[in-house]
Each structure stands twice: as C-alpha cells, then as structure tokens.
XYZ file of C-alpha atoms in Angstrom:
731
model
C 13.476 2.458 -4.280
C 13.272 1.720 -7.970
C 13.050 4.140 -10.892
C 10.114 3.443 -13.260
C 10.461 3.884 -17.033
C 7.680 5.825 -18.784
C 6.401 2.933 -20.913
C 8.172 -0.264 -19.880
C 8.831 -1.024 -16.231
C 12.501 -1.888 -15.803
C 14.663 -2.510 -12.806
C 18.167 -1.247 -12.820
C 20.528 -3.998 -11.871
C 22.454 -2.775 -8.834
C 22.309 -3.445 -5.126
C 21.207 -0.221 -3.486
C 19.076 0.935 -0.617
C 18.099 4.054 -2.562
C 17.755 5.357 -6.151
C 20.228 8.156 -6.734
C 19.706 9.957 -10.255
C 23.555 14.424 -17.089
C 27.050 13.986 -22.508
C 29.124 13.442 -26.270
C 33.660 11.056 -27.448
C 36.446 8.979 -26.000
C 39.750 8.524 -27.812
C 40.177 5.125 -29.329
C 43.073 4.084 -27.133
C 41.724 0.632 -26.335
C 44.244 -2.102 -26.965
C 42.716 -4.767 -24.823
C 43.094 -8.442 -24.341
C 40.945 -10.959 -26.210
C 41.273 -14.104 -28.218
C 40.730 -14.339 -31.950
C 39.222 -17.764 -31.512
C 36.102 -19.071 -29.798
C 36.695 -19.807 -26.138
C 35.112 -22.172 -23.693
C 33.358 -20.562 -20.742
C 36.289 -21.517 -18.501
C 38.868 -20.013 -20.904
C 36.824 -16.849 -21.357
C 36.416 -16.317 -17.610
C 40.131 -16.783 -16.989
C 40.931 -14.286 -19.762
C 38.517 -11.438 -18.889
C 37.932 -11.599 -15.112
C 41.125 -9.603 -14.221
C 39.721 -6.704 -16.292
C 36.311 -6.612 -14.543
C 35.928 -4.513 -11.382
C 33.363 -4.117 -8.633
C 32.338 -0.480 -8.005
C 31.189 0.746 -4.591
C 29.815 4.286 -4.303
C 29.027 6.349 -1.222
C 26.165 8.883 -1.208
C 24.192 10.893 1.352
C 21.397 8.298 1.398
C 23.362 5.048 1.289
C 25.728 2.809 -0.638
C 25.561 1.730 -4.298
C 27.203 -1.373 -5.764
C 27.692 -2.219 -9.441
C 30.194 -3.495 -11.996
C 32.624 -1.936 -14.526
C 35.538 -2.930 -16.745
C 38.884 -1.476 -17.814
C 38.697 0.326 -21.151
C 42.425 1.060 -21.488
C 45.736 0.411 -19.732
C 45.623 3.762 -17.903
C 43.014 2.807 -15.315
C 39.942 4.032 -17.278
C 36.764 2.198 -16.242
C 33.451 2.074 -18.143
C 30.194 1.448 -16.240
C 26.556 2.560 -16.066
C 25.807 6.114 -14.994
C 23.211 4.911 -12.508
C 25.944 2.984 -10.619
C 27.638 6.256 -9.574
C 24.460 8.386 -9.658
C 24.207 10.627 -6.596
C 27.542 9.404 -5.210
C 30.108 11.787 -3.760
C 32.911 9.193 -3.727
C 33.555 5.710 -5.116
C 36.216 3.059 -5.446
C 36.856 0.081 -7.722
C 37.955 -3.359 -6.514
C 39.852 -5.725 -8.814
C 39.578 -9.499 -8.896
C 42.887 -9.744 -6.942
C 41.370 -7.687 -4.126
C 43.278 -4.446 -4.698
C 41.195 -1.242 -4.567
C 41.538 2.217 -6.158
C 39.627 5.450 -5.560
C 37.706 6.931 -8.464
C 39.729 10.026 -9.266
C 37.602 11.763 -11.884
C 34.543 11.261 -14.030
C 35.954 11.663 -17.554
C 32.480 11.839 -19.089
C 28.911 10.635 -18.584
C 25.445 10.505 -20.175
C 22.282 10.238 -18.145
C 20.187 9.390 -21.234
C 22.448 6.531 -22.389
C 23.275 5.499 -18.829
C 27.050 5.495 -19.417
C 29.856 6.783 -17.156
C 33.626 6.793 -17.892
C 35.790 6.899 -14.743
C 39.506 7.418 -14.152
C 41.459 5.656 -11.396
C 45.081 5.593 -10.213
C 45.491 1.986 -11.362
C 48.544 1.990 -13.687
C 48.578 -1.722 -14.448
C 45.074 -2.183 -15.801
C 44.439 -4.737 -18.504
C 41.669 -3.524 -20.818
C 39.120 -5.716 -22.540
C 39.126 -5.813 -26.341
C 36.246 -3.909 -27.952
C 34.413 -5.599 -30.811
C 34.078 -3.316 -33.833
C 31.274 -5.200 -35.625
C 27.654 -5.348 -34.511
C 26.230 -8.427 -32.838
C 23.726 -10.655 -34.597
C 20.554 -12.209 -33.268
C 21.253 -15.746 -32.110
C 24.890 -15.180 -31.091
C 26.134 -16.684 -27.852
C 27.122 -14.024 -25.309
C 28.412 -13.920 -21.732
C 27.779 -11.474 -18.862
C 30.146 -11.061 -15.935
C 29.680 -8.897 -12.857
C 28.804 -8.642 -9.169
C 25.441 -10.428 -9.236
C 23.684 -9.763 -5.927
C 27.043 -8.608 -4.541
C 28.828 -11.818 -5.590
C 31.713 -10.446 -7.635
C 33.002 -12.326 -10.674
C 29.699 -14.093 -11.446
C 29.538 -15.429 -15.037
C 26.371 -16.227 -17.005
C 25.667 -17.087 -20.629
C 22.830 -16.770 -23.138
C 22.086 -15.615 -26.643
C 21.342 -12.307 -28.327
C 17.556 -12.545 -28.605
C 17.282 -9.211 -30.449
C 20.313 -7.369 -31.867
C 18.450 -4.052 -31.771
C 15.594 -3.520 -29.324
C 14.164 0.013 -28.932
C 12.948 0.896 -25.449
C 11.808 4.413 -24.526
C 13.521 5.841 -27.611
C 16.891 4.180 -26.895
C 18.446 1.218 -28.727
C 19.604 -1.797 -26.705
C 20.885 -5.322 -27.257
C 18.321 -7.789 -25.875
C 19.860 -10.931 -24.411
C 18.834 -14.023 -22.488
C 22.089 -14.070 -20.498
C 20.851 -13.974 -16.887
C 21.588 -10.634 -15.238
C 20.951 -9.942 -11.543
C 21.150 -6.954 -9.221
C 24.743 -5.754 -9.138
C 25.582 -6.639 -12.768
C 24.915 -3.056 -13.865
C 27.855 -1.657 -15.840
C 29.498 -5.002 -16.502
C 30.622 -6.180 -19.949
C 28.522 -8.265 -22.333
C 31.057 -10.411 -24.217
C 31.099 -12.508 -27.400
C 32.661 -15.968 -27.591
C 36.127 -14.456 -28.251
C 35.937 -12.347 -25.068
C 35.346 -9.057 -26.917
C 33.010 -6.462 -25.414
C 29.785 -5.983 -27.405
C 27.753 -4.136 -24.777
C 27.329 -2.812 -21.228
C 24.752 -4.727 -19.144
C 22.167 -2.225 -17.986
C 18.634 -3.353 -17.206
C 16.055 -6.129 -17.144
C 12.368 -6.465 -17.868
C 10.660 -6.638 -14.500
C 7.958 -9.138 -15.604
C 10.053 -11.197 -18.027
C 12.278 -14.211 -17.670
C 15.820 -13.836 -19.104
C 14.772 -10.683 -20.933
C 17.714 -8.376 -20.299
C 19.148 -5.276 -21.942
C 22.680 -4.080 -22.708
C 23.905 -0.764 -24.148
C 25.841 -1.263 -27.418
C 29.547 -0.697 -26.721
C 29.828 1.644 -29.737
C 27.849 4.255 -27.739
C 30.853 4.782 -25.437
C 32.711 6.511 -28.304
C 30.028 9.241 -28.307
C 30.747 10.320 -24.710
C 32.999 13.393 -24.465
C 35.986 13.062 -22.121
C 37.396 16.561 -22.661
C 36.215 18.027 -19.340
C 36.907 15.636 -16.433
C 35.137 16.497 -13.171
C 34.859 14.978 -9.706
C 31.961 12.846 -8.506
C 30.911 15.715 -6.265
C 30.699 18.013 -9.278
C 28.591 15.424 -11.122
C 26.347 15.348 -8.087
C 25.920 19.119 -8.283
C 25.340 19.101 -12.050
C 22.625 16.468 -11.990
C 20.862 18.388 -9.258
C 19.688 17.528 -5.804
C 17.100 20.225 -5.205
C 13.486 19.493 -4.280
C 11.454 19.106 -7.470
C 8.853 16.402 -6.692
C 6.236 15.682 -4.025
C 4.754 12.185 -4.121
C 3.677 9.074 -2.193
C 1.703 11.005 0.391
C -0.720 9.336 2.772
C -2.502 9.966 6.091
C -2.886 7.070 8.537
C -3.914 6.324 12.111
C -1.712 3.920 14.085
C -3.763 2.398 16.883
C -0.842 0.920 18.825
C 0.882 4.320 19.097
C -2.470 6.211 19.208
C -1.291 8.770 16.681
C -2.066 10.039 13.197
C 0.799 10.314 10.701
C 1.080 12.419 7.547
C 3.695 10.903 5.243
C 5.089 12.325 2.013
C 8.145 11.937 -0.184
C 10.359 14.695 -1.588
C 12.577 14.020 -4.591
C 14.997 15.873 -6.859
C 14.467 16.467 -10.585
C 15.694 12.953 -11.323
C 13.112 11.542 -8.905
C 15.710 10.556 -6.310
C 14.190 10.587 -2.800
C 15.734 13.151 -0.469
C 15.328 14.947 2.826
C 14.877 18.711 3.153
C 13.906 21.545 5.481
C 10.473 23.105 5.100
C 6.950 23.672 6.371
C 3.699 21.801 5.857
C 0.340 23.535 6.456
C -2.240 20.914 7.482
C -6.008 21.433 7.537
C -8.578 18.692 8.241
C -12.262 19.129 7.331
C -14.852 16.437 8.096
C -17.683 15.497 5.733
C -20.110 17.762 7.584
C -17.954 20.712 6.517
C -16.519 21.365 9.978
C -12.830 22.277 10.246
C -11.486 20.023 13.014
C -7.733 20.720 12.704
C -5.496 23.466 11.327
C -1.797 23.910 12.087
C 1.636 24.626 10.554
C 4.327 21.990 11.097
C 8.016 22.673 10.492
C 10.128 19.722 9.408
C 13.841 19.066 8.990
C 16.017 16.212 7.788
C 15.392 14.516 11.159
C 11.707 14.069 10.197
C 12.557 11.723 7.290
C 12.413 8.007 8.018
C 12.583 4.700 6.151
C 9.117 3.087 5.814
C 8.441 -0.409 4.516
C 5.111 -1.257 2.872
C 3.887 -4.770 2.023
C 7.198 -6.072 3.423
C 8.755 -5.135 0.076
C 8.612 -1.459 -0.839
C 11.039 0.620 1.197
C 10.360 4.361 1.051
C 12.152 7.427 2.425
C 9.349 9.646 3.728
C 8.834 12.795 5.761
C 6.903 11.854 8.893
C 4.609 14.354 10.621
C 2.905 13.080 13.783
C -0.485 14.472 14.894
C -2.010 13.608 18.268
C -5.705 12.559 18.153
C -6.372 14.868 21.105
C -5.375 17.864 18.945
C -8.133 17.067 16.419
C -11.609 18.312 17.375
C -14.181 15.540 17.726
C -16.949 15.911 15.166
C -20.151 14.201 14.113
C -18.530 11.992 11.428
C -15.421 9.868 11.058
C -15.092 10.758 7.371
C -13.305 13.805 6.018
C -10.414 15.213 3.993
C -6.859 16.165 4.938
C -5.590 19.196 2.998
C -1.877 19.973 3.155
C 0.618 22.283 1.438
C 4.391 21.630 1.491
C 6.922 24.417 0.864
C 10.464 25.559 1.694
C 12.808 28.462 0.990
C 13.410 27.414 -2.639
C 10.482 25.112 -3.419
C 6.727 24.867 -2.999
C 3.841 22.655 -4.134
C 0.118 23.179 -4.635
C -2.241 22.049 -1.899
C -2.893 18.286 -1.915
C -5.740 16.336 -0.337
C -6.250 12.854 1.133
C -9.552 11.249 2.139
C -9.646 10.018 5.735
C -12.070 7.547 7.320
C -11.208 7.420 11.025
C -11.372 10.943 12.468
C -12.202 11.360 16.176
C -15.949 11.702 16.774
C -18.115 12.830 19.639
C -19.525 10.074 21.803
C -23.220 9.228 21.605
C -25.491 8.308 24.513
C -28.547 6.051 24.668
C -31.102 6.260 27.487
C -31.755 2.597 28.322
C -34.728 1.022 30.171
C -34.311 0.340 33.859
C -32.887 -3.147 34.414
C -33.565 -5.960 35.121
C -36.558 -5.900 32.793
C -39.143 -8.671 32.212
C -40.580 -9.070 28.724
C -43.546 -11.306 27.787
C -44.163 -12.910 24.394
C -47.872 -13.453 23.622
C -47.530 -14.762 20.073
C -51.061 -14.711 18.569
C -52.743 -15.443 21.921
C -54.162 -13.260 24.646
C -52.168 -15.295 27.131
C -48.442 -15.207 27.799
C -46.590 -17.884 25.797
C -43.085 -17.224 27.106
C -41.128 -14.700 29.203
C -37.551 -13.555 29.526
C -35.599 -11.267 31.823
C -33.193 -8.733 30.323
C -30.238 -8.180 32.660
C -27.929 -6.115 30.453
C -28.138 -3.809 27.435
C -25.004 -2.382 25.792
C -24.354 -0.680 22.474
C -21.526 -0.032 20.008
C -21.341 2.494 17.159
C -19.892 1.062 13.954
C -19.189 2.386 10.480
C -20.309 5.939 9.709
C -23.890 5.929 11.018
C -24.698 2.417 12.270
C -25.209 0.876 15.701
C -25.236 -2.536 17.383
C -27.449 -2.959 20.496
C -26.597 -6.044 22.577
C -29.001 -7.841 24.975
C -28.127 -10.377 27.694
C -30.529 -12.200 29.983
C -32.417 -15.425 30.748
C -35.595 -17.239 29.697
C -37.886 -17.420 32.734
C -41.170 -18.983 31.505
C -42.580 -21.184 28.724
C -46.256 -22.142 28.457
C -45.258 -25.595 27.116
C -42.997 -26.423 30.037
C -39.528 -25.717 31.321
C -37.839 -28.142 28.914
C -39.474 -26.769 25.796
C -36.977 -25.202 23.406
C -38.416 -22.139 21.692
C -37.366 -18.681 20.707
C -38.784 -15.489 22.241
C -39.227 -12.157 20.507
C -40.019 -8.595 21.481
C -40.312 -5.328 19.574
C -38.024 -2.331 20.134
C -37.935 1.301 19.039
C -35.128 3.877 19.015
C -35.893 7.628 19.257
C -33.574 10.634 18.927
C -33.388 13.585 21.328
C -36.314 15.283 19.531
C -38.423 12.117 19.890
C -38.264 11.237 16.184
C -38.312 7.509 15.492
C -34.868 6.544 14.117
C -35.388 2.786 13.726
C -37.462 -0.129 15.036
C -37.585 -3.893 14.746
C -38.020 -7.246 16.455
C -35.481 -9.007 18.672
C -35.314 -12.833 18.594
C -33.510 -15.214 20.907
C -32.266 -18.626 19.823
C -34.381 -21.678 20.681
C -33.803 -21.941 24.437
C -35.434 -23.568 27.492
C -36.438 -22.015 30.797
C -33.266 -21.214 32.735
C -31.116 -20.885 29.643
C -29.182 -17.635 29.452
C -28.270 -15.628 26.383
C -25.441 -13.114 26.059
C -24.793 -10.235 23.669
C -27.512 -11.151 21.175
C -27.854 -8.036 19.050
C -30.045 -5.956 16.802
C -28.532 -3.757 14.111
C -29.455 -0.138 13.391
C -28.267 0.241 9.803
C -28.244 4.033 9.454
C -29.346 7.360 10.931
C -26.959 7.323 13.911
C -24.991 10.540 14.493
C -22.003 11.023 16.759
C -22.746 13.369 19.667
C -26.516 12.711 19.560
C -28.633 11.361 22.446
C -31.107 8.514 21.893
C -33.747 6.604 23.840
C -34.377 2.849 23.574
C -37.892 1.571 24.239
C -38.795 -2.111 24.690
C -42.391 -2.330 23.477
C -44.814 -3.901 25.989
C -42.182 -4.578 28.605
C -44.172 -3.083 31.504
C -47.696 -2.806 30.063
C -48.697 -6.518 29.985
C -49.097 -7.216 33.694
C -52.900 -7.182 33.432
C -52.931 -10.235 31.176
C -53.192 -13.601 32.887
C -50.250 -15.944 32.769
C -51.601 -19.468 32.315
C -50.977 -22.633 30.353
C -53.571 -23.120 27.567
C -56.065 -25.973 27.869
C -56.129 -26.521 24.115
C -53.632 -28.825 22.426
C -50.520 -27.190 21.115
C -50.707 -26.061 17.498
C -48.050 -26.739 14.866
C -45.304 -24.140 14.780
C -42.249 -23.669 12.628
C -39.105 -25.029 14.271
C -36.697 -25.868 11.439
C -35.773 -25.113 7.866
C -34.865 -27.860 5.426
C -34.498 -29.079 1.843
C -33.368 -25.729 0.488
C -31.848 -25.615 -2.998
C -31.022 -23.222 -5.834
C -31.385 -24.199 -9.497
C -31.472 -22.394 -12.841
C -34.680 -22.705 -14.846
C -34.517 -24.478 -18.183
C -34.556 -21.204 -20.162
C -31.687 -19.931 -17.936
C -33.456 -16.613 -17.305
C -34.258 -17.153 -13.620
C -32.953 -18.842 -10.496
C -35.441 -20.965 -8.558
C -34.863 -21.066 -4.783
C -36.918 -23.666 -2.887
C -37.225 -24.527 0.798
C -39.380 -26.419 3.294
C -40.540 -25.345 6.769
C -40.923 -28.088 9.409
C -42.955 -28.167 12.638
C -41.907 -29.501 16.035
C -42.744 -33.048 14.934
C -40.569 -32.800 11.817
C -43.516 -32.489 9.415
C -43.490 -29.909 6.669
C -45.964 -27.082 6.945
C -46.927 -23.764 5.379
C -46.635 -20.417 7.101
C -46.208 -16.698 6.447
C -42.969 -14.805 6.719
C -40.254 -13.139 4.731
C -36.954 -14.071 3.063
C -33.986 -11.725 2.818
C -31.840 -12.549 -0.238
C -28.364 -11.242 -0.980
C -26.056 -12.445 -3.756
C -22.351 -11.623 -3.314
C -19.763 -12.561 -5.945
C -16.303 -13.897 -5.147
C -14.850 -10.390 -5.437
C -16.970 -9.293 -2.474
C -19.402 -7.247 -4.576
C -23.117 -7.437 -3.713
C -24.863 -7.899 -7.060
C -28.391 -8.517 -5.765
C -30.295 -7.679 -2.580
C -34.017 -7.997 -1.929
C -36.569 -8.951 0.727
C -39.617 -11.015 -0.297
C -42.746 -11.700 1.736
C -44.440 -15.096 1.477
C -47.777 -16.483 2.685
C -49.319 -19.865 3.503
C -51.081 -20.044 0.134
C -47.733 -19.694 -1.655
C -46.659 -23.186 -0.521
C -47.284 -26.158 -2.830
C -47.852 -29.747 -1.731
C -45.229 -31.759 -3.626
C -46.030 -34.919 -1.669
C -49.113 -37.147 -1.551
C -52.439 -36.759 0.169
C -51.309 -39.041 2.975
C -47.718 -37.771 3.123
C -47.978 -34.052 2.489
C -44.851 -32.026 1.842
C -45.174 -28.270 1.517
C -42.514 -26.485 -0.520
C -42.132 -22.812 -1.427
C -40.232 -21.678 -4.543
C -38.962 -18.108 -4.940
C -37.912 -16.963 -8.431
C -35.050 -14.482 -8.942
C -34.870 -12.925 -12.417
C -31.271 -12.889 -13.731
C -31.952 -9.508 -15.344
C -32.293 -8.063 -11.832
C -28.772 -9.217 -10.885
C -26.015 -6.662 -11.478
C -23.417 -7.733 -14.026
C -19.902 -7.694 -12.589
C -16.476 -9.272 -13.178
C -16.982 -12.670 -11.493
C -19.383 -15.493 -12.391
C -18.889 -17.235 -9.036
C -20.352 -16.174 -5.709
C -22.699 -16.967 -2.857
C -26.500 -16.912 -2.628
C -27.178 -15.816 0.980
C -30.639 -15.981 2.542
C -32.316 -15.466 5.905
C -35.878 -16.671 6.524
C -38.061 -15.373 9.375
C -41.649 -14.910 10.455
C -43.645 -13.592 13.369
C -42.968 -16.798 15.333
C -39.703 -18.015 13.891
C -36.343 -16.917 12.575
C -33.334 -18.812 11.212
C -29.697 -17.880 10.930
C -28.404 -16.764 7.543
C -27.467 -19.635 5.246
C -25.722 -19.698 1.886
C -25.461 -21.677 -1.366
C -22.542 -21.516 -3.817
C -23.437 -20.127 -7.239
C -21.270 -20.447 -10.360
C -23.123 -18.785 -13.248
C -23.582 -15.138 -12.300
C -23.738 -12.603 -15.163
C -20.151 -11.511 -15.944
C -17.727 -11.016 -18.817
C -16.840 -13.791 -21.242
C -13.588 -14.399 -23.115
C -13.628 -16.523 -26.272
C -10.319 -18.367 -26.207
C -8.620 -19.941 -29.256
C -9.465 -23.523 -30.149
C -7.153 -26.078 -28.604
C -4.833 -27.838 -29.028
C -2.977 -24.828 -30.469
C 0.643 -25.023 -31.709
C 2.609 -21.768 -31.346
C 6.022 -21.338 -32.972
C 8.950 -19.046 -32.195
C 10.437 -17.807 -35.479
C 14.053 -16.704 -35.100
C 17.340 -16.455 -36.987
C 19.136 -19.732 -37.632
C 22.892 -19.028 -37.720
C 23.609 -22.369 -39.431
C 21.246 -21.855 -42.362
C 21.550 -18.068 -42.423
C 17.753 -17.692 -42.538
C 14.731 -17.394 -40.270
C 12.733 -20.425 -39.262
C 10.976 -22.245 -36.449
C 13.281 -22.551 -33.452
C 10.863 -23.594 -30.692
C 7.255 -24.834 -30.477
C 4.737 -25.201 -27.669
C 1.350 -26.874 -27.760
C -1.349 -25.074 -25.750
C -3.998 -27.494 -24.496
C -6.235 -25.164 -22.510
C -6.944 -21.523 -21.656
C -8.629 -20.016 -18.593
C -9.171 -16.508 -17.289
C -10.107 -14.519 -14.198
C -11.027 -10.908 -13.368
C -10.213 -9.075 -10.144
C -12.472 -6.522 -8.432
C -10.822 -3.657 -10.350
C -11.591 -5.167 -13.759
C -8.063 -6.403 -14.442
C -8.056 -9.446 -16.743
C -5.656 -12.375 -16.290
C -5.475 -15.170 -18.887
C -3.699 -18.472 -18.232
C -2.634 -21.261 -20.562
C -1.446 -24.830 -20.029
C 0.332 -27.160 -22.416
C 3.654 -28.754 -23.399
C 6.897 -27.828 -25.179
C 7.042 -29.998 -28.328
C 10.089 -28.813 -30.303
C 13.471 -27.134 -29.782
C 15.914 -26.620 -32.633
C 18.800 -27.052 -30.178
C 17.635 -30.470 -29.093
C 15.279 -32.084 -26.609
C 17.393 -31.119 -23.583
C 17.557 -27.405 -24.439
C 15.634 -25.097 -22.103
C 15.521 -21.975 -24.260
C 12.364 -19.939 -23.980
C 9.428 -20.006 -26.405
C 7.569 -16.857 -27.409
C 4.018 -16.153 -28.499
C 2.139 -13.073 -29.718
C -1.421 -12.311 -28.638
C -4.232 -9.873 -29.362
C -7.461 -9.160 -27.445
C -10.576 -7.899 -29.247
C -13.981 -6.737 -27.956
C -17.336 -7.945 -29.323
C -17.257 -5.253 -32.041
C -13.857 -6.440 -33.290
C -11.954 -3.500 -31.836
C -8.362 -4.267 -30.752
C -8.251 -3.735 -26.973
C -4.731 -4.885 -26.140
C -1.818 -6.799 -27.666
C 1.656 -7.978 -26.760
C 3.983 -10.931 -26.543
C 4.829 -13.433 -23.849
C 7.392 -16.132 -23.111
C 7.364 -19.637 -21.682
C 10.855 -20.475 -20.451
C 12.860 -23.099 -18.606
C 11.238 -26.069 -20.405
C 12.735 -29.005 -22.250
C 10.904 -30.859 -24.999
C 8.192 -32.918 -23.338
C 7.969 -30.676 -20.259
C 4.471 -29.518 -19.471
C 3.441 -26.160 -18.076
C 0.274 -25.278 -16.211
C -1.550 -21.994 -15.667
C 1.176 -19.868 -17.263
C -0.001 -16.260 -17.007
C -0.159 -14.293 -20.251
C 0.827 -10.707 -19.415
C -2.427 -8.950 -20.282
C -2.119 -5.296 -19.212
C -5.667 -4.230 -20.126
C -7.333 -2.192 -17.381
C -10.510 -1.107 -19.211
C -12.360 -4.422 -19.172
C -16.119 -3.756 -19.150
C -18.449 -5.958 -17.093
C -20.924 -7.830 -19.298
C -18.778 -7.492 -22.427
C -17.568 -10.414 -24.559
C -13.935 -10.603 -25.640
C -11.949 -12.735 -28.083
C -8.316 -13.791 -27.607
C -5.966 -14.623 -30.488
C -2.562 -16.293 -29.924
C -0.126 -16.751 -32.805
C 3.544 -17.273 -33.733
C 6.247 -14.890 -32.485
C 8.854 -13.774 -35.015
C 12.058 -11.707 -34.907
C 11.881 -10.995 -38.664
C-alpha cells in the first residue's frame, strides 16, 4: 500500500507491507559529534554511522522498517512520523548490533512527518545539528537502511534549497534515497545534520525530499506518551470505503465482492460489519438480494497486476444463488455499515451474470442441400451431418455446420464452394436473422467442420428459436445432370488489391481484380465489406458497398484484358481518433463466390497532430555556481528529434532523443539535465506545462526516446497542438 499526495504523487521511503497513518518544541540539548572541516565520504561515514539507527515497528497489520538518528546523549532519536505510524511497539538497532525498545514518543507531527522517540540507551552519541540553512548546489550525504540494508551511504547535491510540496517546505536533493531511508539524516560535508530524509518523486530520477532539521525544534516534547497512545490519538476507526469491485472467478466458479475499509488517515484495516447486496440486470429484474455479515476473518491480501497489494474484505457469492435472467449485463448495488460507521449505497456494473439457456429447433439430420447457382439444374450438393450453436456477447449467436461435399457438376476433383440460404425464427415465428452459408473451395468427398454463420443481434437468453435451411428438402423434383454446354467463367480468386491516397489527399482508392478458374481477370457483381480499425482497436469506419460488372474498368489491352474495380472511401467519412495508424480490412463476396477477410496497413488516418520544436534544439540547465557565486549554465543537452503517441484514453506521450553536450563539472560527470516545457492548443491556450530531467549521462552520451512527463488527459481527437521546450532555471 502506498499513500498518495493530493497534488504530487510521492512514495514514502520505508519497507512496509502496509501503510499505517497527529504537534509544536524540543530543548536545544544537542551537543553532537561532527567535524569543523570537510570530510571525505569514508571519514564522514566512520564519524556518523554509530549515531544512525535502524527502527523496526510492529503493528496490527505488519512490520515497518525505517531509519533514525540520535539527537542527544540521552537516547533521544529523531525519525519520520510515518516510520512509527500505526505501530504499537518499536525498537532501535545501533550499528554495533545492540537494540533498545522505544520507551516513549516525546512528540510528533503528522503534517511535518516528524517523530521524536526516547529509548533506554544511555551511551548515545548524537549528531551535530547545523544551524545555518543549506544552499543550492551544496554536496550532501544520506545514510540509512536502504531496502533493509542498514548503514547505506549515498551522496548528491542540494538541487533546490527550498521546494514547496503540498504546502510544506522541503530540501530537494539528488542524493539517492531508497525504501527504508525514511527518517535518516541528510548531512553536509562536515557531517552536520541539515535535514531528515522523507520522500521521493515517484516519476523522477534522483529527485528526493528532506525535511529541514530546524523543524524539529517546533515539535513539543512536554507530554510524552506511548506508541499505543499515539495509535489511539491518530485514530483507527472506519472512515473510508474504497477500491471496491465485483468479479467472477471461473476456476473457483464463484463471484466475489471486494472492498477496502480504511481509517481517517487512509490506512487499510479490517472491521466487523454488514454488507447489503442487491443485483439488478439490465432488463430491470432483481436477480439477487441478501445481507452478508463480515468479520476480520473476511479480509485478505489481494495482489493486482503482480504489483499492487491490497487488504480487502472478501464476500463470496455462489452463481447458483443468483437467479438466471435474460441478460448477462447488470448492476451490483451494495451498502456497507457497522455499529459505529456506515456508507451510502455504491454500485458496480457487471457483465457476466448467469443467464437462462436458449434452445434452437434444428432440422433433422443428416440433411442434403443442393446448390443450383443461376441454373435450373443442380451444380453441387453437400450433406450436413451436424449443427451446433453458441451464444456469445449480449445478444449474438454462432451457428456451426459440419458435413461433406457429395456432388459437383464439373467432376469429383473440381474445387468449388457451395452455398445455401438460412433463416432463424423466434418462438412467435418472427424472422430474427437470415443469410447465406458458404463452404471453402472443396472437392467431392472433402469434409468441412464447424464452419459458422454469425447472428449479430436479437438473441435473448431463455428464448426458443427455429433454424430453417432454405430449399433443403424442396428441390428433389429438379433433375440432377451435368450440363452439355461448356463451363462458363466463374470467380475463383482475388488478386492485385491495393490501397492508395488520391493526389488531393481527400479520399482513399481501394482497387482489386477478380480472376476466373483459368487465372484471367473478369468482371462480376457482388459486395465488399470495409472496416477500418486503428492501432488502438477503435473502429473508425465501417460500410458495405455493392458493385456490378459495369463498374469494372479494362486497364489492359484489347488482346490482354485486365478488369479492375476501384472503390473510393472519403476521408471525411472516417471518424477522427487518437491514432493515425491502423488496418484497412475488407471482405469481398458475391452470389457465387466469397473470400476470407484480408487487410492492408494504413498510416495516415485522421488524428491529432503535435507541432514539435525545430531541431536540433539546445536546452540548458541554469543553476547556482558555488565557485562564481552566481547563476549560470551548468548542463546542456541537444535534442535531435521529437515523437509522440496517444493511447486509447487520449493520454499524450512525447519522446525526445539527443545527446548531452556540456557539463560544468566535466565530461565524466553524470549529473542530470533539466528542461521546461509547455503545451498549447491550436488557439494558443496553455493546456499543460511542467519540467523534466534527463539523468545518468556523461558528455557525449546519447539518449533515445526519453519520455517527457506530459500529464494532460484532455487531449481532443482532431485537434492540433504545439510543444515548446526551453531552459530550466533555479533562479
């Protein structure tokens, strides 16, 4: 679990399997150890490490680990409040391995995230507190239990001496800070404490925050209390209901209602209570209604996306207890309450409710079907041995046919398809759907299995239907014979299809050729089903066009005729969406032929455009130069290219590639470079702005597809945008 800040997402830096969730001066009794000269990293570590402790807290929902440091020689430890938040007991472990119980909490502040603890350690060596404020550009060190590895030291600079986040002032530093560093000291080069490491930007690199050490003096220590009393003061009563969902688990054959309860500080918790559950399907029928009592035993750990671990109440509902209805779609309404809490009714849409079974009256099998084409004589025959069906989606149906080709007027070895018409009626004899079934090109004796037709809509659960194969039994009076006349050309293949944009770029031109059994092109009548789907899976165009023999043009010569048909698709008829790339899908068929769906890649669909800055573009980081005592260029990157992409929700991502060209600290320095950016719409309105960093590069190192952290979520399809990127300054 992680606690989210209101404006800026931050992760608190402690190892914890939960998020546990309180204020004014401490006497200036610090007389700690430090050096009055600049120390090497080795000298500094040797000096301060005995004064840094690892803190382990125990709470009802798990264990918390963080860092602290001795503030005086009486065993007083300073750390972050969130390290001991929700804990009922804790202990500190020194670098020499000795451990001491936390005796009292001398004072704490939830808002400033500071806690002052007392221990029984009588030989503590405090760290020296720096009395002057830090300056941007100073070298600093962080020490703590990074990822549980106690005594881990890292270094960096003060990238901003005062950084306001959510109304609180922090020191921003590049000193790497990991989970478990929370509460540890941020030190200057003399080993003096300048801050308490506290948090990190979740999407930044080496963008970390520390609480100024001067804030500790504002915490009152006049009323010491135990950790248990802190726990009671900060509250652990049910105040929040969140993260609810309703799911069906096929392997266990059960539905599950999940929800999270939390205290006023948004810490997840278990409780005793009741949940009233009511399920109504989209036809308005109530299919389930019941009260469920729950206790602490109903709360379980759930992991989503292999990352997010959640502590949720789990209510199981058997599918057999839900009445089967006429639709899978509906809404789950539920109300959660207990002796001292209660929440308004919530709702969740559901898409897989139990439904009544449907039945289809099928023809008696086996069934022989004749295909006459345009003749009065039978051209081909097949035997249907099996018909099955499957309901899919909300109101759709697949009907599957299996059987064998038994006759062909052109001989047993002739490959050709066979078709027959079908109709589907409901129990009141209303026609629901109809169409034509086609086999593949097969010879006499070839079998086909589970070739299907699709009923797109109109199917209702619990209804009874009747399938009719048109002409299956009524053609016995027609003579079955092989024609005396020569065989006529018939369509057997599709070729030379292409998609191009017309010169004025207002239409797409789709062309294709139909070939006969001898491989010669020919004209014929039929229809083409066109569907354009972009790379986000959105259908932006769908249409069915009929075509006729006269629509074909001879693009060959008189002696070598080649008939081609061109279908025009107006770009204005294509829906504008967020992706310019997609697929042009088409299926061509006629009374005597049909071809499987084919597709062509398309790269210029109507979508948004972003006007990027001209490249190459040099972007400077302006920061304080301690040597000169003024602000100037400290780092430079050259951006050689920009690119962008949009996801299906309209979220914009912009990427840049280039090279680091300058570093004031030298060509081997890997300090980060910053840039500011703004995004405008076509009317010049500012849509979004921010800053971004490129880090870990030396001069001459190139970077590719670095993502600029655009957070805009109101991108409009079809709109044009303009991106500006410029120098970043700490002035």
